[in-house]
Tab-separated table of C-alpha atoms in Angstrom:
chain	number	residue	atom	x	y	z
A	19	LEU	CA	83.960	88.676	74.057
A	20	ALA	CA	83.094	91.268	76.704
A	21	ILE	CA	80.455	91.562	79.431
A	22	LEU	CA	78.664	94.924	79.398
A	23	ASN	CA	76.391	96.806	81.821
A	24	GLY	CA	77.205	94.645	84.831
A	25	GLY	CA	76.333	91.416	83.020
A	26	GLU	CA	73.152	92.573	81.281
A	27	GLN	CA	74.690	92.390	77.805
A	28	ILE	CA	77.494	90.619	75.942
A	29	ALA	CA	79.545	91.805	72.948
A	30	GLY	CA	81.532	89.801	70.426
A	31	VAL	CA	82.644	89.607	66.791
A	32	GLN	CA	80.030	87.948	64.575
A	33	GLN	CA	81.243	85.373	62.094
A	34	MET	CA	78.109	85.700	59.993
A	35	GLY	CA	76.161	88.570	58.449
A	36	GLY	CA	78.825	91.129	57.611
A	37	LEU	CA	81.317	90.402	60.382
A	38	GLY	CA	80.113	93.198	62.643
A	39	LEU	CA	80.578	93.590	66.380
A	40	GLY	CA	77.353	92.253	67.877
A	41	ILE	CA	75.722	93.094	71.216
A	42	TRP	CA	73.145	90.739	72.765
A	43	ASN	CA	71.022	90.633	75.914
A	44	THR	CA	72.349	87.916	78.215
A	45	LYS	CA	68.930	87.221	79.735
A	46	ASP	CA	67.201	85.993	76.576
A	47	GLY	CA	69.918	86.126	73.895
A	48	SER	CA	68.051	88.738	71.853
A	49	PRO	CA	70.204	91.018	69.659
A	50	VAL	CA	70.622	94.657	70.682
A	51	SER	CA	72.732	96.078	67.876
A	52	THR	CA	75.510	95.412	65.386
A	53	ILE	CA	78.449	97.798	65.176
A	54	GLY	CA	80.575	98.250	62.062
A	55	GLU	CA	81.289	95.947	59.139
A	56	LYS	CA	84.052	93.573	58.071
A	57	VAL	CA	85.301	93.311	61.665
A	58	THR	CA	88.179	90.837	62.020
A	59	SER	CA	89.124	91.392	65.675
A	60	ALA	CA	88.072	93.390	68.728
A	61	ALA	CA	89.487	94.468	72.083
A	62	TYR	CA	87.820	96.173	75.017
A	63	SER	CA	88.893	98.724	77.628
A	64	GLN	CA	89.137	97.497	81.202
A	65	GLN	CA	85.639	98.634	82.155
A	66	GLN	CA	84.182	97.532	78.776
A	67	ARG	CA	83.060	101.086	78.039
A	68	ARG	CA	84.920	101.201	74.727
A	69	ALA	CA	85.630	98.774	71.898
A	70	TRP	CA	88.606	98.933	69.520
A	71	THR	CA	87.959	97.013	66.311
A	72	GLY	CA	90.141	96.049	63.362
A	73	HIS	CA	88.638	95.576	59.901
A	74	SER	CA	89.498	93.684	56.730
A	75	ASP	CA	89.200	96.843	54.595
A	76	GLY	CA	92.153	98.706	56.146
A	77	LYS	CA	90.414	100.426	59.052
A	78	ALA	CA	90.532	100.474	62.839
A	79	THR	CA	87.671	102.006	64.783
A	80	LEU	CA	87.005	103.189	68.326
A	81	TRP	CA	83.437	102.800	69.636
A	82	GLU	CA	81.481	103.685	72.773
A	83	LEU	CA	79.733	100.779	74.474
A	84	PRO	CA	76.988	99.759	74.756
A	85	SER	CA	75.581	102.615	72.630
A	86	GLY	CA	77.697	101.709	69.599
A	87	LYS	CA	78.501	105.371	68.933
A	88	LEU	CA	81.470	105.906	66.605
A	89	VAL	CA	84.260	107.819	68.367
A	90	LYS	CA	86.963	107.835	65.685
A	91	GLU	CA	88.073	105.861	62.638
A	92	PHE	CA	91.695	105.300	61.600
A	93	GLN	CA	93.255	104.170	58.324
A	94	ILE	CA	95.676	101.267	58.803
A	95	PRO	CA	98.186	99.606	56.443
A	96	GLY	CA	96.080	96.672	55.264
A	97	ARG	CA	93.850	94.023	56.797
A	98	ALA	CA	93.802	93.967	60.613
A	99	HIS	CA	94.862	90.591	62.026
A	100	ALA	CA	94.702	91.504	65.731
A	101	VAL	CA	94.053	94.538	67.950
A	102	ALA	CA	94.669	95.516	71.568
A	103	ILE	CA	93.677	98.519	73.687
A	104	SER	CA	95.080	99.948	76.923
A	105	ASN	CA	93.045	99.631	80.125
A	106	ASN	CA	92.137	103.324	80.119
A	107	SER	CA	91.602	103.352	76.322
A	108	SER	CA	94.260	106.019	75.795
A	109	PHE	CA	95.957	104.101	72.966
A	110	GLY	CA	95.221	101.190	70.652
A	111	ILE	CA	97.482	98.712	68.848
A	112	VAL	CA	96.855	97.087	65.479
A	113	ALA	CA	98.678	94.216	63.776
A	114	ALA	CA	98.265	94.651	60.015
A	115	GLY	CA	100.461	92.993	57.427
A	116	ASN	CA	104.017	92.925	58.763
A	117	LEU	CA	103.487	96.026	60.913
A	118	LEU	CA	102.514	96.591	64.525
A	119	SER	CA	101.130	100.131	64.838
A	120	MET	CA	100.098	102.212	67.857
A	121	TYR	CA	97.420	104.923	67.753
A	122	LEU	CA	96.664	107.629	70.312
A	123	LEU	CA	92.946	107.556	71.048
A	124	PRO	CA	90.695	110.457	72.126
A	125	MET	CA	90.145	110.756	75.885
A	126	GLU	CA	86.795	109.557	77.104
A	127	LYS	CA	84.478	112.402	78.048
A	128	VAL	CA	82.845	111.774	81.412
A	129	PRO	CA	79.907	114.000	82.461
A	130	ASN	CA	80.224	115.926	85.747
A	131	ARG	CA	83.990	115.386	86.048
A	132	ARG	CA	85.843	118.654	86.644
A	133	ILE	CA	89.391	117.420	87.129
A	134	GLN	CA	91.290	114.156	86.764
A	135	VAL	CA	94.779	113.772	88.229
A	136	THR	CA	96.984	110.707	87.707
A	137	PHE	CA	99.574	109.745	90.339
A	138	PRO	CA	102.759	107.683	89.909
A	139	VAL	CA	101.931	105.496	92.937
A	140	SER	CA	98.915	103.760	94.458
A	141	ILE	CA	96.560	105.995	96.449
A	142	ARG	CA	95.879	104.782	99.989
A	143	ALA	CA	93.769	107.556	101.504
A	144	ILE	CA	92.440	111.056	100.796
A	145	ALA	CA	91.004	113.986	102.756
A	146	VAL	CA	89.346	117.151	101.436
A	147	SER	CA	89.975	120.555	102.999
A	148	PRO	CA	86.795	121.994	104.546
A	149	ILE	CA	87.624	125.576	103.546
A	150	GLU	CA	89.278	125.396	100.112
A	151	PHE	CA	89.439	123.206	97.037
A	152	ARG	CA	92.451	121.157	98.103
A	153	THR	CA	92.812	117.424	98.625
A	154	LEU	CA	95.380	115.630	100.748
A	155	VAL	CA	96.514	112.447	98.997
A	156	VAL	CA	98.561	109.698	100.642
A	157	GLY	CA	100.266	106.952	98.656
A	158	ASP	CA	103.337	104.742	98.777
A	159	GLN	CA	106.078	107.075	100.081
A	160	MET	CA	104.034	110.091	98.969
A	161	THR	CA	101.998	112.724	100.799
A	162	ARG	CA	100.748	115.454	98.479
A	163	ILE	CA	98.281	118.334	98.670
A	164	VAL	CA	96.593	118.912	95.311
A	165	ASP	CA	94.923	122.182	94.302
A	166	LEU	CA	91.658	121.024	92.716
A	167	LYS	CA	91.271	124.296	90.816
A	168	SER	CA	94.493	123.548	88.955
A	169	SER	CA	95.447	119.890	88.695
A	170	ASN	CA	99.076	120.825	87.915
A	171	SER	CA	99.451	122.714	91.210
A	172	TYR	CA	100.460	120.606	94.197
A	173	THR	CA	102.680	120.537	97.278
A	174	ASP	CA	104.693	117.490	98.287
A	175	ILE	CA	104.965	116.983	102.050
A	176	GLN	CA	108.451	116.098	103.224
A	177	SER	CA	109.215	112.979	105.297
A	178	PRO	CA	106.077	111.033	104.402
A	179	ILE	CA	105.039	108.058	106.540
A	180	PRO	CA	103.112	104.927	105.440
A	181	ALA	CA	99.754	106.377	106.473
A	182	SER	CA	96.510	104.383	106.629
A	183	THR	CA	94.249	107.378	107.141
A	184	VAL	CA	94.338	111.172	106.823
A	185	SER	CA	92.090	113.893	108.214
A	186	PHE	CA	91.843	117.699	108.030
A	187	SER	CA	91.053	119.890	111.037
A	188	PRO	CA	87.756	121.847	110.811
A	189	ASP	CA	89.593	125.067	109.871
A	190	GLY	CA	91.759	123.308	107.276
A	191	SER	CA	95.018	124.572	108.787
A	192	ARG	CA	96.242	121.210	110.106
A	193	PHE	CA	95.961	117.549	109.223
A	194	LEU	CA	96.587	114.114	110.723
A	195	LEU	CA	98.639	111.246	109.296
A	196	ALA	CA	98.176	107.874	111.021
A	197	ARG	CA	100.798	105.188	110.506
A	198	ALA	CA	99.349	101.804	109.550
A	199	THR	CA	102.513	99.814	110.257
A	200	PRO	CA	104.611	99.956	113.442
A	201	ASP	CA	107.761	102.038	113.681
A	202	ARG	CA	111.014	100.815	115.249
A	203	LEU	CA	109.424	101.037	118.698
A	204	GLY	CA	106.421	98.982	117.610
A	205	PHE	CA	103.830	101.794	117.465
A	206	GLY	CA	101.738	103.260	114.670
A	207	THR	CA	102.440	106.910	115.331
A	208	ILE	CA	100.026	109.752	114.605
A	209	GLN	CA	101.479	112.977	113.237
A	210	LEU	CA	99.825	116.375	113.509
A	211	ARG	CA	101.072	118.585	110.695
A	212	GLU	CA	100.497	122.129	109.560
A	213	ARG	CA	99.251	122.623	106.013
A	214	PRO	CA	102.118	124.146	104.026
A	215	LYS	CA	101.504	127.652	102.777
A	216	MET	CA	104.083	127.378	100.003
A	217	ALA	CA	104.629	124.908	97.172
A	218	ILE	CA	108.020	123.986	98.624
A	219	SER	CA	108.312	123.646	102.377
A	220	GLY	CA	110.230	121.855	105.076
A	221	ASP	CA	108.926	119.420	107.647
A	222	THR	CA	105.595	120.797	108.908
A	223	THR	CA	105.159	118.350	111.804
A	224	LEU	CA	103.683	120.082	114.861
A	225	ARG	CA	103.222	117.124	117.192
A	226	LYS	CA	103.777	113.371	117.219
A	227	PHE	CA	101.485	111.039	119.179
A	228	GLN	CA	102.524	107.538	120.191
A	229	GLY	CA	99.484	105.920	118.587
A	230	HIS	CA	98.733	102.205	118.864
A	231	GLN	CA	100.989	99.222	119.320
A	232	GLY	CA	101.142	97.253	116.089
A	233	GLY	CA	99.674	100.059	113.963
A	234	THR	CA	97.001	102.759	113.874
A	235	SER	CA	94.068	102.117	111.558
A	236	ALA	CA	92.078	105.342	112.085
A	237	ALA	CA	92.494	108.840	113.536
A	238	VAL	CA	90.040	111.750	113.429
A	239	PHE	CA	89.714	115.205	114.948
A	240	ALA	CA	86.979	115.775	117.552
A	241	ARG	CA	85.553	118.670	119.565
A	242	ASN	CA	86.745	121.402	117.237
A	243	ALA	CA	90.156	119.729	116.887
A	244	THR	CA	90.971	119.965	120.619
A	245	ARG	CA	90.868	116.157	120.742
A	246	ILE	CA	92.027	113.323	118.501
A	247	ILE	CA	90.255	109.947	118.570
A	248	SER	CA	92.138	106.955	117.185
A	249	GLY	CA	91.778	103.191	116.844
A	250	GLY	CA	94.371	100.519	116.260
A	251	LEU	CA	95.515	96.925	116.234
A	252	ASP	CA	95.994	96.903	120.036
A	253	ASN	CA	92.204	96.486	120.536
A	254	HIS	CA	91.851	100.042	121.849
A	255	VAL	CA	90.223	103.341	121.024
A	256	ARG	CA	92.272	106.207	122.446
A	257	VAL	CA	91.585	109.908	123.021
A	258	TRP	CA	94.444	112.422	122.836
A	259	GLU	CA	94.711	116.086	123.779
A	260	THR	CA	95.785	117.843	120.596
A	261	SER	CA	97.770	120.619	122.276
A	262	THR	CA	99.872	118.439	124.598
A	263	GLU	CA	100.065	114.924	123.027
A	264	GLN	CA	98.690	113.589	126.326
A	265	GLU	CA	96.523	110.464	126.218
A	266	LEU	CA	93.272	111.390	127.990
A	267	ALA	CA	91.346	108.132	127.749
A	268	SER	CA	91.744	104.526	126.609
A	269	LEU	CA	88.884	102.200	125.748
A	270	ASP	CA	89.384	98.428	125.310
A	271	VAL	CA	86.912	97.287	122.649
A	272	GLY	CA	88.037	93.655	122.727
A	273	ALA	CA	89.305	93.308	119.150
A	274	ALA	CA	91.560	95.032	116.646
A	275	VAL	CA	89.994	98.232	115.305
A	276	THR	CA	89.820	98.260	111.508
A	277	GLY	CA	87.757	101.431	111.114
A	278	LEU	CA	86.311	104.242	113.183
A	279	ALA	CA	83.957	107.203	112.817
A	280	ALA	CA	83.111	109.830	115.451
A	281	SER	CA	79.839	111.643	116.127
A	282	PRO	CA	79.672	115.410	115.470
A	283	ASP	CA	80.056	116.144	119.195
A	284	GLY	CA	82.957	113.703	119.585
A	285	LYS	CA	81.305	111.800	122.442
A	286	THR	CA	80.376	108.637	120.530
A	287	VAL	CA	82.257	106.428	118.090
A	288	ALA	CA	81.198	103.719	115.659
A	289	VAL	CA	83.900	101.060	115.585
A	290	LEU	CA	84.620	98.309	113.060
A	291	GLU	CA	86.379	95.224	114.351
A	292	ASN	CA	86.975	91.782	112.841
A	293	GLY	CA	83.341	90.691	113.082
A	294	VAL	CA	80.297	91.422	110.932
A	295	ASN	CA	78.912	94.092	113.275
A	296	CYS	CA	79.678	97.743	113.956
A	297	GLU	CA	79.892	98.579	117.657
A	298	VAL	CA	78.833	101.934	119.141
A	299	TRP	CA	80.714	103.256	122.194
A	300	ASN	CA	80.611	106.300	124.447
A	301	VAL	CA	84.217	107.457	124.767
A	302	ASP	CA	83.531	109.705	127.771
A	303	ASP	CA	82.284	107.040	130.187
A	304	LYS	CA	83.768	104.073	128.247
A	305	THR	CA	80.454	102.272	127.878
A	306	HIS	CA	79.228	100.052	125.062
A	307	LEU	CA	75.969	101.577	123.822
A	308	GLY	CA	74.834	99.078	121.231
A	309	THR	CA	75.458	97.119	118.033
A	310	LEU	CA	74.689	97.870	114.393
A	311	SER	CA	73.914	94.357	113.169
A	312	GLY	CA	72.840	93.271	109.712
A	313	HIS	CA	75.817	92.711	107.409
A	314	ALA	CA	76.532	89.140	106.342
A	315	LEU	CA	80.272	89.766	105.884
A	316	VAL	CA	82.848	91.941	107.640
A	317	PRO	CA	82.281	95.683	107.031
A	318	ARG	CA	85.176	97.481	105.362
A	319	ALA	CA	84.359	101.149	106.040
A	320	VAL	CA	82.231	103.337	108.311
A	321	VAL	CA	81.345	107.053	108.105
A	322	TRP	CA	79.284	109.380	110.325
A	323	ALA	CA	77.280	112.277	108.864
A	324	ARG	CA	78.906	115.573	109.842
A	325	ARG	CA	75.724	117.199	111.180
A	326	ALA	CA	73.316	114.314	111.741
A	327	ASN	CA	72.953	111.143	113.756
A	328	ARG	CA	73.370	108.790	110.836
A	329	VAL	CA	76.084	106.222	110.269
A	330	ALA	CA	76.818	104.412	107.000
A	331	THR	CA	78.699	101.144	106.560
A	332	ILE	CA	79.733	99.018	103.587
A	333	SER	CA	80.577	95.337	103.507
A	334	GLY	CA	81.850	92.509	101.353
A	335	ASP	CA	78.239	91.311	101.192
A	336	ARG	CA	77.668	93.873	98.409
A	337	THR	CA	75.490	96.150	100.516
A	338	ALA	CA	75.662	99.631	101.976
A	339	ARG	CA	73.596	100.308	105.084
A	340	VAL	CA	72.518	103.489	106.860
A	341	TRP	CA	71.878	103.375	110.602
A	342	ASP	CA	70.478	105.392	113.478
A	343	PRO	CA	73.303	105.167	116.051
A	344	LYS	CA	70.934	106.010	118.923
A	345	THR	CA	68.288	103.355	118.290
A	346	PHE	CA	70.735	101.050	116.385
A	347	GLU	CA	68.039	100.605	113.724
A	348	CYS	CA	68.968	100.009	110.093
A	349	LEU	CA	67.239	102.807	108.173
A	350	ALA	CA	68.111	101.677	104.645
A	351	THR	CA	69.910	98.871	102.831
A	352	PHE	CA	71.261	99.383	99.324
A	353	GLU	CA	72.236	96.315	97.306
A	354	HIS	CA	74.971	96.446	94.650
A	355	PRO	CA	75.856	94.162	91.727
A	356	VAL	CA	79.513	94.153	92.836
A	357	GLU	CA	81.465	94.492	96.067
A	358	VAL	CA	81.233	97.973	97.595
A	359	THR	CA	84.672	99.458	98.256
A	360	ALA	CA	84.083	103.089	99.310
A	361	VAL	CA	81.373	105.253	100.885
A	362	ASP	CA	80.546	108.732	102.132
A	363	ILE	CA	77.352	110.448	103.280
A	364	THR	CA	76.207	114.070	103.114
A	365	ALA	CA	76.311	116.238	106.226
A	366	ASP	CA	72.545	115.899	106.731
A	367	GLY	CA	72.642	112.131	106.180
A	368	LYS	CA	70.138	112.205	103.326
A	369	VAL	CA	72.315	111.204	100.356
A	370	LEU	CA	74.777	108.323	100.208
A	371	ILE	CA	77.470	107.858	97.568
A	372	THR	CA	79.158	104.495	97.118
A	373	GLY	CA	82.067	103.313	94.996
A	374	GLY	CA	82.394	99.780	93.711
A	375	GLN	CA	84.811	97.184	92.491
A	376	ASP	CA	83.579	97.966	88.968
A	377	GLY	CA	84.818	101.576	89.151
A	378	TYR	CA	81.301	103.064	89.237
A	379	LEU	CA	79.963	105.651	91.687
A	380	ARG	CA	76.334	105.299	92.755
A	381	ALA	CA	74.065	107.833	94.475
A	382	TRP	CA	71.326	106.717	96.861
A	383	ASN	CA	68.423	108.615	98.454
A	384	VAL	CA	68.353	107.575	102.112
A	385	GLU	CA	64.887	109.039	102.732
A	386	SER	CA	63.119	107.282	99.862
A	387	LYS	CA	65.505	104.276	99.960
A	388	GLN	CA	65.749	104.532	96.170
A	389	PRO	CA	68.815	104.539	93.912
A	390	GLY	CA	69.765	107.739	92.158
A	391	LYS	CA	72.177	108.060	89.287
A	392	LYS	CA	75.294	105.990	88.707
A	393	TRP	CA	78.292	106.937	86.634
A	394	TRP	CA	81.615	105.448	85.636
A	395	ALA	CA	84.579	106.955	87.489
A	396	HIS	CA	87.644	104.681	87.523
A	397	ASN	CA	89.314	101.882	85.584
A	398	ALA	CA	89.606	99.818	88.769
A	399	SER	CA	88.108	99.599	92.269
A	400	VAL	CA	87.268	102.852	94.021
A	401	VAL	CA	89.577	103.356	97.027
A	402	GLN	CA	87.856	106.229	98.834
A	403	LEU	CA	85.152	108.890	98.471
A	404	VAL	CA	84.983	112.214	100.298
A	405	PHE	CA	82.323	114.904	100.048
A	406	ALA	CA	83.481	118.509	99.945
A	407	SER	CA	82.059	120.728	102.685
A	408	ASP	CA	79.331	122.037	100.345
A	409	ASP	CA	78.040	118.498	99.674
A	410	LYS	CA	77.692	119.482	96.018
A	411	THR	CA	81.064	118.196	94.910
A	412	LEU	CA	82.855	114.928	95.576
A	413	VAL	CA	86.421	113.639	95.333
A	414	SER	CA	87.112	110.013	94.463
A	415	ALA	CA	90.319	107.966	94.347
A	416	GLY	CA	90.779	104.654	92.569
A	417	GLU	CA	93.191	101.760	92.334
A	418	ASP	CA	93.970	103.088	88.843
A	419	HIS	CA	96.108	105.814	90.558
A	420	ILE	CA	93.569	108.469	89.541
A	421	LEU	CA	91.968	111.226	91.632
A	422	CYS	CA	88.751	112.826	90.310
A	423	TRP	CA	86.723	115.859	91.355
A	424	TRP	CA	83.000	115.603	90.532
A	425	ASP	CA	79.956	117.839	90.336
A	426	LEU	CA	77.312	115.586	91.808
A	427	PRO	CA	74.513	114.506	89.451
A	428	VAL	CA	72.069	114.131	92.360
A	429	ASP	CA	68.493	115.349	91.843
């Protein structure tokens, strides 16, 4: 059995009426369609977008779900007793007679996807260059810059650190790596590095900031990259002078910082802590301005529109919310069928994209408060989303170790 379309339908092998693969509506049990004939066994890809069926007449078949479209049929050595399919549906296995056979399956065609890159390690964080089609990818003992125009072209950064967050400078020439876990001195250091100009390069570290005791959870450029604003497990937001490594200001927010986003002018920050609210602070005069309150569970990410006063948050309560950080009013709430795991917002704050635990990306119109299109992106939870500077393309990373570059299907 498999659950399809977020629980709206169910699929399973019928024992009556030709032994097809049946699809039914879960709400009222009504039949939707029957796929194939003489089906003896079935297996489903991780996101239930494909079915791999074995048949009694010496066939194995790959189908799209829930449409039931035939993708490809294979001849097998006899009656199929059992089948299995890989999570990403790249190969299928059939037990027929005394043989166990493996078949390479056609790649799934996903609309709007330009490039897909698979990494050997888990992806922790990504950043997109504001001036060129390059993405900075951080994983376990890996920091890599990928050329999105050619997925086989990349540069590995030497001496990687276990970074929790990455960020490009506005001109794309430098980037930040913030250490999530403490070093030998007990601090989560922040490294300022130059973007390598060659495929093979040495250590490009320009400066090293002390960071936060216990670990640094967020670090972003501010004020045309003359400042760096960071948050960490020491209950503080700190401001650093980029050119000297000097700490210019320190703000005690009263709890460990789990996420942070800065306003376009770098004067205000939206801070996630351990509670269900997002707190807004002025970093210049160290004053608490207000609270973004509405989530039922702890928020897991916050972003600030690059050219607008709009903040977006996501939470374990399966909602994404858009806020006015001046009035602290919630402008829109978008409910999801699964937990929301990633978010980004366009520069003007009018379009929100979210990623979910189900591997889908969803577009939302903030002005009309209506959902746009949704599309399948990953075989596991979405880790992070980042708009390119043109707001017409998007980069996503998933727990399936895959990075994707998308043309946005937003009307």
